[in-house]
Short mmCIF file of C-alpha atoms in Angstrom, two decimals:
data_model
loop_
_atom_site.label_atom_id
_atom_site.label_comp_id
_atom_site.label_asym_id
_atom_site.label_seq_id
_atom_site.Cartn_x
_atom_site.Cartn_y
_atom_site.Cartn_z
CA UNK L 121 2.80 -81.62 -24.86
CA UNK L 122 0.43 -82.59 -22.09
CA UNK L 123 2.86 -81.16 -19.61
CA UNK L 124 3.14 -77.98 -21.63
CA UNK L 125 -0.57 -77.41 -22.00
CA UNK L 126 -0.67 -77.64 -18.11
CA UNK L 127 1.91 -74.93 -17.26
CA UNK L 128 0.06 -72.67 -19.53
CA UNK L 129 -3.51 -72.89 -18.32
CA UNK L 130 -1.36 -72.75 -14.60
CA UNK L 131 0.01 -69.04 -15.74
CA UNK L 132 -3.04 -67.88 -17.19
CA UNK L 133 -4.91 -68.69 -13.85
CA UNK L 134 -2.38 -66.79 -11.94
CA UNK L 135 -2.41 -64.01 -14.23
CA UNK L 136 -6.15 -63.82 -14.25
CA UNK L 137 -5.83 -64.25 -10.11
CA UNK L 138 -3.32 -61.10 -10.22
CA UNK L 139 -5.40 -59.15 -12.41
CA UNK L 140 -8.91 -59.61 -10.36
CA UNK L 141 -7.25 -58.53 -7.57
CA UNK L 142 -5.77 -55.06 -9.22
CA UNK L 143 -9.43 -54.54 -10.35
CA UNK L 144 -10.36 -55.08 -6.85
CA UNK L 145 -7.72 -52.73 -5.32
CA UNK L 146 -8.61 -50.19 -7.90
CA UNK L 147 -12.21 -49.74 -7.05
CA UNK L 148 -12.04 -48.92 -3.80
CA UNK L 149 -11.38 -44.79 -3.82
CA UNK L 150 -8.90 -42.97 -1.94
CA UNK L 151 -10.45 -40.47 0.84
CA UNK L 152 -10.88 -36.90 -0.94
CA UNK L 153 -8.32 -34.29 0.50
CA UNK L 154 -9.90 -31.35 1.36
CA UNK L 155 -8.57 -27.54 2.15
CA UNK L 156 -9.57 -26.58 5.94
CA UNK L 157 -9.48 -23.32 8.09
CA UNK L 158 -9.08 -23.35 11.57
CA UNK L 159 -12.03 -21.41 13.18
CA UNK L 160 -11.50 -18.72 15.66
CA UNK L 161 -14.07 -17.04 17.50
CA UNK L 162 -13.27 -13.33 17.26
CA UNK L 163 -15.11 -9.77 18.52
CA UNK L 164 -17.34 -8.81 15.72
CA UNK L 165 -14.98 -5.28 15.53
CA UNK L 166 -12.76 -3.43 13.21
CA UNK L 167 -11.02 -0.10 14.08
CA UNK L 168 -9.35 2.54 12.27
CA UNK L 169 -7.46 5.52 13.63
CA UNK L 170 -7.17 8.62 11.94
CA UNK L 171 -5.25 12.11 12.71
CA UNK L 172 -6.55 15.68 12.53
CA UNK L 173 -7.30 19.06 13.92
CA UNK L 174 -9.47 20.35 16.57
CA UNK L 175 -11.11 23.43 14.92
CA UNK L 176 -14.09 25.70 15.40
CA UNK L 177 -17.39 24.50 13.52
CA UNK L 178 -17.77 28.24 12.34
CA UNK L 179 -15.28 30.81 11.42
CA UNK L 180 -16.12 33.94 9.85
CA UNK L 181 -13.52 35.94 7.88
CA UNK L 182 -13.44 39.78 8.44
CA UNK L 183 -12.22 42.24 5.45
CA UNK L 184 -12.80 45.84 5.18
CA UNK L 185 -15.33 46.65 2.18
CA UNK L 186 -13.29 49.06 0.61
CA UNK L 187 -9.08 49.00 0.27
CA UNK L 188 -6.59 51.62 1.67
CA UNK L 189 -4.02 51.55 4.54
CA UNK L 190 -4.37 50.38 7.93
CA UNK L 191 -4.24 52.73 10.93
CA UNK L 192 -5.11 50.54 13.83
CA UNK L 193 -5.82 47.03 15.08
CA UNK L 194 -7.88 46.71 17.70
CA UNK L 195 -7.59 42.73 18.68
CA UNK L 196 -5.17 40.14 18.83
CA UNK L 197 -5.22 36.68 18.79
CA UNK L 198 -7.65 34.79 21.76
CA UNK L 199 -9.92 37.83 21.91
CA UNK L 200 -13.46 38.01 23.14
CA UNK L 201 -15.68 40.14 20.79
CA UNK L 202 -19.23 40.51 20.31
CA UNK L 203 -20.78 41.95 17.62
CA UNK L 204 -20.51 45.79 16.75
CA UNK L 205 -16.63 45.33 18.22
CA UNK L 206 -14.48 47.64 16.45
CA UNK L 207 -11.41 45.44 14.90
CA UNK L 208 -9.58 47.41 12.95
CA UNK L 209 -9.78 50.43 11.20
CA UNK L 210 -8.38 52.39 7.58
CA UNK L 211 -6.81 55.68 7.13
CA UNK L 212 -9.79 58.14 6.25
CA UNK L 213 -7.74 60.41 4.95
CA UNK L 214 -8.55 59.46 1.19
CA UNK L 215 -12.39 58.66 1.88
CA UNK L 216 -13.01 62.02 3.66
CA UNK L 217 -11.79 63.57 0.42
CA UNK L 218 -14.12 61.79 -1.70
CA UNK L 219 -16.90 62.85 0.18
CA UNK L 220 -15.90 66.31 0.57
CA UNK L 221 -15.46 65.92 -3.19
CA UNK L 222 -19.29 64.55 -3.25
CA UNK L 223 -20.52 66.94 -1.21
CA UNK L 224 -19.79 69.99 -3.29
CA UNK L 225 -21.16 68.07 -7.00
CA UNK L 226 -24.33 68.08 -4.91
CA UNK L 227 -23.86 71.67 -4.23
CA UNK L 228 -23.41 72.55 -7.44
CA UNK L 229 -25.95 70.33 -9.22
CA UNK L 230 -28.94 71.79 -6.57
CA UNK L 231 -27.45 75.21 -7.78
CA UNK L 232 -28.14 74.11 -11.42
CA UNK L 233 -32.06 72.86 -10.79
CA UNK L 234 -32.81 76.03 -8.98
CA UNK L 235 -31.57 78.08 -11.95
CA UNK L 236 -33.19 75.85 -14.67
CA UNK L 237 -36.01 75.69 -12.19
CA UNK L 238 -36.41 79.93 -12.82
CA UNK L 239 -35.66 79.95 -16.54
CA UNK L 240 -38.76 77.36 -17.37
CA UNK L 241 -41.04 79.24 -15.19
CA UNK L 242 -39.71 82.05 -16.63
CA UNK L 243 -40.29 80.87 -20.58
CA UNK L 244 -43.60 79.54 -19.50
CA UNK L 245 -45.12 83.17 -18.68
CA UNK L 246 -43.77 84.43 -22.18
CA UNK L 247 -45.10 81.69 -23.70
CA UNK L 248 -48.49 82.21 -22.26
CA UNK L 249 -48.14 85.96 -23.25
CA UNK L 250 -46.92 84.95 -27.08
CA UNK L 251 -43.40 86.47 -26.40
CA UNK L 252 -41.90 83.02 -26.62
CA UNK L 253 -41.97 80.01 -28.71
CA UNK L 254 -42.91 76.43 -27.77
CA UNK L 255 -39.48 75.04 -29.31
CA UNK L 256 -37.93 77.36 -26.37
CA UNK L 257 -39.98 76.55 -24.00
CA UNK L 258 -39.43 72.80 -24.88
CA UNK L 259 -35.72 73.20 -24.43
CA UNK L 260 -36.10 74.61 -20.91
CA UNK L 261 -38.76 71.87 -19.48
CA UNK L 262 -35.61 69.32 -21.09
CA UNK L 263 -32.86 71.31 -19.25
CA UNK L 264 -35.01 71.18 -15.70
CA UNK L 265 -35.60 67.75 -15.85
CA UNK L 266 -31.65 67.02 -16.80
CA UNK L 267 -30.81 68.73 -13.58
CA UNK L 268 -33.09 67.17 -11.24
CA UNK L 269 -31.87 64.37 -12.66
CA UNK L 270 -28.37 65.17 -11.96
CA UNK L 271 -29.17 65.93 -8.85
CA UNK L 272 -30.46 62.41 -8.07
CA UNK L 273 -27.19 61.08 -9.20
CA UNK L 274 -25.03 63.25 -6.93
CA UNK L 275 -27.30 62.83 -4.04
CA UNK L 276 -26.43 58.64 -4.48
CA UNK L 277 -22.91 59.46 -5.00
CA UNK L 278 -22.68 61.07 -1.78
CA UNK L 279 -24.37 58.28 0.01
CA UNK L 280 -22.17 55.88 -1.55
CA UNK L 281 -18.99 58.28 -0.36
CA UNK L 282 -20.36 58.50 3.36
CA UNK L 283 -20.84 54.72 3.22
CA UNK L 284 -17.42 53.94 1.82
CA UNK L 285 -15.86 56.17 4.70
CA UNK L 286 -18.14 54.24 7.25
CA UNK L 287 -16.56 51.17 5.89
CA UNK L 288 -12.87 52.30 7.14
CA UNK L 289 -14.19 51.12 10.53
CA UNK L 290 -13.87 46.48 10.67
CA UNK L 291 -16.65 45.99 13.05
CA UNK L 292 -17.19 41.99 14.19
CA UNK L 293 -20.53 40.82 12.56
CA UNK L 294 -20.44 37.51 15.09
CA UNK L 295 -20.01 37.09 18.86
CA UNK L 296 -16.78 34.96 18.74
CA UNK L 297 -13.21 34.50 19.50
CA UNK L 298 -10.05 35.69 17.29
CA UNK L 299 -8.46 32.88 16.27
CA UNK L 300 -6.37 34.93 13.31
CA UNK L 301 -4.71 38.51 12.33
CA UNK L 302 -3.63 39.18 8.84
CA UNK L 303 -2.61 42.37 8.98
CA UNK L 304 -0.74 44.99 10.85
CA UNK L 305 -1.19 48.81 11.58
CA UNK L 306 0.33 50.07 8.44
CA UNK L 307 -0.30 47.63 5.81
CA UNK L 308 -1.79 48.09 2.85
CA UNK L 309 -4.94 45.90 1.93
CA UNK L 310 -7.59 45.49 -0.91
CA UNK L 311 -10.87 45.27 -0.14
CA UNK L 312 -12.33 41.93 0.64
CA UNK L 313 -8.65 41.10 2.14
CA UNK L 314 -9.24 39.42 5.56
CA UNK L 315 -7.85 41.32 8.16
CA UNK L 316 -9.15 39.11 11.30
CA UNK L 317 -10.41 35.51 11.86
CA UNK L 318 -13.35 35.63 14.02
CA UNK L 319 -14.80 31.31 15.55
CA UNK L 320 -18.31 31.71 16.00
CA UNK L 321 -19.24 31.29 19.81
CA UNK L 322 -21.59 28.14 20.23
CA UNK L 323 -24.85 27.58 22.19
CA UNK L 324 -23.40 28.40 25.91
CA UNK L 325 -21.97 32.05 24.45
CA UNK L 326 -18.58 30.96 26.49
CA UNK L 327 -16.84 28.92 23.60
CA UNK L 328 -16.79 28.33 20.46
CA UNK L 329 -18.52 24.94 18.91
CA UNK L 330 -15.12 22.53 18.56
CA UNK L 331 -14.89 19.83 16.46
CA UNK L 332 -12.29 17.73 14.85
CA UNK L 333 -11.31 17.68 10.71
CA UNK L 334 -9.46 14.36 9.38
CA UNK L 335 -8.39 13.52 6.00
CA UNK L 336 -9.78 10.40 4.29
CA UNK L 337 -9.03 8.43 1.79
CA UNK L 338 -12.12 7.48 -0.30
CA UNK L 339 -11.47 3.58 -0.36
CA UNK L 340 -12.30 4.26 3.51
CA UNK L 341 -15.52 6.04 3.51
CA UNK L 342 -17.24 3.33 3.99
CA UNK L 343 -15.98 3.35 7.97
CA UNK L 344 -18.37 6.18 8.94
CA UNK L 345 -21.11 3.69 7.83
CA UNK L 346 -22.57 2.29 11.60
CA UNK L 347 -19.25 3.28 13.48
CA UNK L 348 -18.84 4.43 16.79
CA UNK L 349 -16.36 7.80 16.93
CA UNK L 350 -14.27 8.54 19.78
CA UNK L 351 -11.51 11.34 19.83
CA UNK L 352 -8.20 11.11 22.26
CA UNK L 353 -5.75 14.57 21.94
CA UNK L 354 -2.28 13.85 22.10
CA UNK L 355 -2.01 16.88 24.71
CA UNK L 356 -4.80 15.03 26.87
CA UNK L 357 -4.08 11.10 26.26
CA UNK L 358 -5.82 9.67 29.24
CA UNK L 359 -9.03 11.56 28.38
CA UNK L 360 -11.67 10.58 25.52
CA UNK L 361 -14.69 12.54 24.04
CA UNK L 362 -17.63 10.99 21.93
CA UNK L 363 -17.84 12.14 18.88
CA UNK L 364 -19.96 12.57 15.38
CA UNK L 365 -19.87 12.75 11.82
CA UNK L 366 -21.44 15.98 11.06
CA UNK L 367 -19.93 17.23 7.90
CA UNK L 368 -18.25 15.09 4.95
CA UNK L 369 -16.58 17.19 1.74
CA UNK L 370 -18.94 16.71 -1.17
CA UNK L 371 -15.06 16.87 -3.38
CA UNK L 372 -11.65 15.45 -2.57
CA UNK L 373 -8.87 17.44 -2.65
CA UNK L 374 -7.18 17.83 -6.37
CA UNK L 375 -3.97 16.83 -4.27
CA UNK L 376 -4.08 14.19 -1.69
CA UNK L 377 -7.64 12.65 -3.16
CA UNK L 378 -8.98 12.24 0.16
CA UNK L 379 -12.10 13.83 1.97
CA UNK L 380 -11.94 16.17 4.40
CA UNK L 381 -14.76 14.83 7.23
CA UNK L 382 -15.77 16.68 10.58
CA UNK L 383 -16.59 15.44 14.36
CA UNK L 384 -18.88 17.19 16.29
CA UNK L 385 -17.68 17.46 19.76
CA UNK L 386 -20.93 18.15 22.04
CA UNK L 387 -19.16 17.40 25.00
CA UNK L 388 -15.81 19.21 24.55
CA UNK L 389 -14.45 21.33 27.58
CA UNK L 390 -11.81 23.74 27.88
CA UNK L 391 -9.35 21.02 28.02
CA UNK L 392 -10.04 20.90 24.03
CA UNK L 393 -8.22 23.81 22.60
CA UNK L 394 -8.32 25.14 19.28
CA UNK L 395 -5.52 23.77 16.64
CA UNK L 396 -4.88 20.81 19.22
CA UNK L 397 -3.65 17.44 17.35
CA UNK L 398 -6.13 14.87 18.15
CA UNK L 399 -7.36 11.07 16.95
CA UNK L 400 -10.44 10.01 15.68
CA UNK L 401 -10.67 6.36 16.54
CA UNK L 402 -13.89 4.45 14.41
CA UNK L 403 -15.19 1.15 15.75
CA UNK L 404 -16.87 -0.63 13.71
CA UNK L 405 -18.99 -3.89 14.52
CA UNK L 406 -21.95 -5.40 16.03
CA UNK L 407 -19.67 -6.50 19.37
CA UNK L 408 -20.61 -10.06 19.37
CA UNK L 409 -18.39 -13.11 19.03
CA UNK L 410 -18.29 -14.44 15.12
CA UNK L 411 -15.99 -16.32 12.92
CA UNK L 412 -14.47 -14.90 9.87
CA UNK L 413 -14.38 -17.66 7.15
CA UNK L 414 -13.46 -17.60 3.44
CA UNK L 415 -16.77 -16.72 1.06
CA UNK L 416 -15.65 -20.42 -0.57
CA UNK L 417 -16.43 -22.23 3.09
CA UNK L 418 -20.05 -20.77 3.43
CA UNK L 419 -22.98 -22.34 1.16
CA UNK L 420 -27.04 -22.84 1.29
CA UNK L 421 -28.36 -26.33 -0.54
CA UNK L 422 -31.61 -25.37 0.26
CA UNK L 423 -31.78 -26.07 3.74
CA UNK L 424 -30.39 -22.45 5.21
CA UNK L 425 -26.35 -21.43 4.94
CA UNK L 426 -23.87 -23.90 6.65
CA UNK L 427 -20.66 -25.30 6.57
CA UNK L 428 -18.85 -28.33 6.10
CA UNK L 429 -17.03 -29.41 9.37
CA UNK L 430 -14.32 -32.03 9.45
CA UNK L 431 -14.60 -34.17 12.77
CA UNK L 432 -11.01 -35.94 13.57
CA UNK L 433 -11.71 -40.31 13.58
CA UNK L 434 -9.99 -41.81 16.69
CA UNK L 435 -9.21 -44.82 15.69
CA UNK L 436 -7.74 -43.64 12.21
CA UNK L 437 -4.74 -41.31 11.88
CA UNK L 438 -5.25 -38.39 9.90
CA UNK L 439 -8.65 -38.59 8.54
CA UNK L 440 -11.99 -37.32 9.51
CA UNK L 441 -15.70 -37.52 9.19
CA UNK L 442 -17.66 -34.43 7.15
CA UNK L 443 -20.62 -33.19 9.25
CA UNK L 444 -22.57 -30.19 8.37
CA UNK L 445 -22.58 -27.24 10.71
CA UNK L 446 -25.46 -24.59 9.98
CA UNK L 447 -24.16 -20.90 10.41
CA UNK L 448 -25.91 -17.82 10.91
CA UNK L 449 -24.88 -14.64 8.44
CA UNK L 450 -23.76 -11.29 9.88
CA UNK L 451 -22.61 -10.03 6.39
CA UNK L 452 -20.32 -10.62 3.67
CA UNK L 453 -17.53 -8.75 2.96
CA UNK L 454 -15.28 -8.66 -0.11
CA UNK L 455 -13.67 -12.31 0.09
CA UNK L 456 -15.07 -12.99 3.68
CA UNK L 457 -18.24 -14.28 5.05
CA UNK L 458 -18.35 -13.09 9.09
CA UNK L 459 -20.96 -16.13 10.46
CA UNK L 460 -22.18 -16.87 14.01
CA UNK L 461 -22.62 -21.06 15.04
CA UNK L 462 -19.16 -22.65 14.46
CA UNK L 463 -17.09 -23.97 17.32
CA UNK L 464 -13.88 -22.66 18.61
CA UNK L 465 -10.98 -24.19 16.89
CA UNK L 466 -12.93 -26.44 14.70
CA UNK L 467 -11.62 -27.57 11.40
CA UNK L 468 -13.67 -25.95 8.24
CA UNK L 469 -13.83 -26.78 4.49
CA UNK L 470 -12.44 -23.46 3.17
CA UNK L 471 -12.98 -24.74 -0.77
CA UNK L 472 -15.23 -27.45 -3.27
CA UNK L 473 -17.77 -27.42 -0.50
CA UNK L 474 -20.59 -28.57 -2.95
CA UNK L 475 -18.86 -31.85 -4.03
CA UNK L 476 -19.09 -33.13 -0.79
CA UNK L 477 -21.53 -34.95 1.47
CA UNK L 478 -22.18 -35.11 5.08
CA UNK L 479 -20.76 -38.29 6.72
CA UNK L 480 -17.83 -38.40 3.65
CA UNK L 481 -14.58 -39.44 5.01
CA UNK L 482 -12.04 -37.04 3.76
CA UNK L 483 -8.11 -36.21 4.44
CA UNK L 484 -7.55 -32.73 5.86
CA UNK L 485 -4.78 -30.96 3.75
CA UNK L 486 -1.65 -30.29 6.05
CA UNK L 487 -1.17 -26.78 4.48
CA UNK L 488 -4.33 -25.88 6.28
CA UNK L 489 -5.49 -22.30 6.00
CA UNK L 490 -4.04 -20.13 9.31
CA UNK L 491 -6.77 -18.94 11.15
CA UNK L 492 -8.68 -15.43 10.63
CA UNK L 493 -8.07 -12.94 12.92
CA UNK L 494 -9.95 -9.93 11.71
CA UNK L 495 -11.33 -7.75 14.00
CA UNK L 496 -8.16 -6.34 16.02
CA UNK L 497 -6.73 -2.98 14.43
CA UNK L 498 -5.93 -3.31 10.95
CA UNK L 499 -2.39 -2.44 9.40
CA UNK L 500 -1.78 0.78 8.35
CA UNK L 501 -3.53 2.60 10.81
CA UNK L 502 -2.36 5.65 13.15
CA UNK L 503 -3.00 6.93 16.40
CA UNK L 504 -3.27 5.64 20.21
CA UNK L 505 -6.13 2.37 21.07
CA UNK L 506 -9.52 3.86 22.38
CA UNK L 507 -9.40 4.29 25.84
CA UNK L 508 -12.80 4.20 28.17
#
């Protein structure tokens, strides 16, 4: 029995042994895994490329006033005209009728105020002599004033007639150049139809103002915001002109839903033709060197906006020593923060950034984050690089 009792107070002393140790193991923590990023120092830039149309800032679309059929045109495409140049001109054939036909209602209604002229002063003296009653004479001052009214009327529809047949002759109301025709010597047109295209000549009187028209999408309106503009043609690739926003559509259009935006071109020369293809290239950035890091990596515990950076332990493989990195703030983006301060190639805590302390040993995760490269040309965009 005295043997027994031994061998059981032996086992519970080794099981109590075992178990202080387990307790012992078990209260001593693992080292925290944490997501990291690789930091790259990037040019603060992003750049979109977008295709369009050189065209004039101003055109001006010239229509006849009044319809018929064309006799002449005067100008073709790539003319110089100033303004008072005839362009075309109508048949007056029809219009010299109609004031003929004006001419002689005039006639005829002057013919009718002279008479009613005679017969009121002539009911007037028999009134004053008693031969005549006032109801007659009544009637008579009604019928004069009828025909000088009617002669009023006539006398307008004649100047309306000679004005008509002065419209058969398209003078330019703009110094420009044609840059389109729309009819031809025998066509029939309706007034207001345009006949000729005229581009408004700019401030040198030599060419017209030039700029540039690209389509946008309205998800990318927000690139005109503080970007540079610079336009390359595809007939002139070596060559690039500085250019401006100067005009943005108030409406997209019903079918594409993008916005049709204009580029001043103050320095455009004769190399930049009318209807050329060219590419507006927007740069967009502050030019100096950040890091793009996720909005999780970036917090402020009072102190200003910082980091946590995971420094690599010598002597111990795989784990690493938190220290925090302050980080100045260009601007956030939608899941980005863009930050000046980090080093090249260091390793950041991307996520759970405010359950951690400075000095914390922690485990890097092996499916690190790859590193963010934003700032080179983005997918999806068109056109040549900008060229200086």
């Amino acid at each position: 029995m005295v043997r027994r009792a031994l061998l059981i107070s032996a086992a519970l002393a080794v099981s109590l042994a075992a178990a202080g140790c387990q307790r012992e193991t078990a209260e001593v923590p693992p080292d925290p895994v944490v997501r990291v990023v690789r930091a790259a120092q990037i040019p603060d830039a992003s750049v979109r490329s977008y295709t369009g149309v050189v065209r004039p800032r101003t055109e001006v679309a010239q229509a006849f006033r009044v319809g018929g059929r064309v006799a002449e045109r005067l100008v073709d495409i790539g003319a110089t005209v100033r303004a008072g140049t005839v362009l075309a001109k109508l048949d007056p054939t029809d219009l010299n009728l109609n004031v003929e036909s004006a001419e002689a209602e005039l006639a005829a209604a002057r013919s009718a105020l002279a008479q009613a002229g005679v017969e009121s002063q002539r009911i007037a003296a028999l009134l004053k002599g008693g031969h005549a009653s006032q109801a007659a004479f009544d009637t008579r001052t009604v019928a004069l004033d009828e025909a000088k009214a009617r002669v009023e009327r006539d006398e307008r529809a004649l100047d309306l007639a000679r004005n008509q047949l002065g419209y058969a002759v398209l003078t330019s109301n703009v110094d420009g150049v044609v840059t389109a025709v729309s009819a031809e010597a025998g066509q029939v047109v309706q007034a207001g139809q345009e006949i000729v295209r005229v581009a408004r000549l700019g401030g040198d009187d030599r060419e017209p103002q030039k700029e540039v028209q690209v389509a946008i999408p309205e998800s990318r309106l927000g690139d005109l915001k503080d970007s540079g503009a610079v336009v390359t043609l595809w007939a002139e690739g070596d060559r690039t002109y500085r250019a401006s926003v100067r005009e943005i559509a108030p409406q997209a259009d019903a079918a594409t839903r993008t916005y049709a935006v204009r580029f001043a071109l103050p320095a455009a020369d004769d190399a930049v033709r009318l209807g050329m293809t060219a590419t507006v290239t927007l740069t967009r950035g502050t030019g100096q060197t950040v890091t793009r890091l996720p909005l999780a990596a970036v917090f402020n515990a009072g102190d200003g906006p910082g980091v946590f950076v995971v420094e690599p332990d010598e002597k111990t493989d795989g784990r690493g020593t938190l220290r925090f990195q302050p980080v100045g703030i260009v601007r956030y983006e939608t899941t980005d923060a863009v930050v000046t301060g980090v080093p090249a190639n260091a390793w950041v805590v991307s996520m759970g950034v405010r359950r951690l302390q400075p000095g914390e040993k922690v485990r890097p995760d092996e499916r690190a984050e790859p590193a963010r490269q934003s700032g080179l040309a983005e997918p999806g965009t068109a056109g040549p690089a900008v060229r200086s």
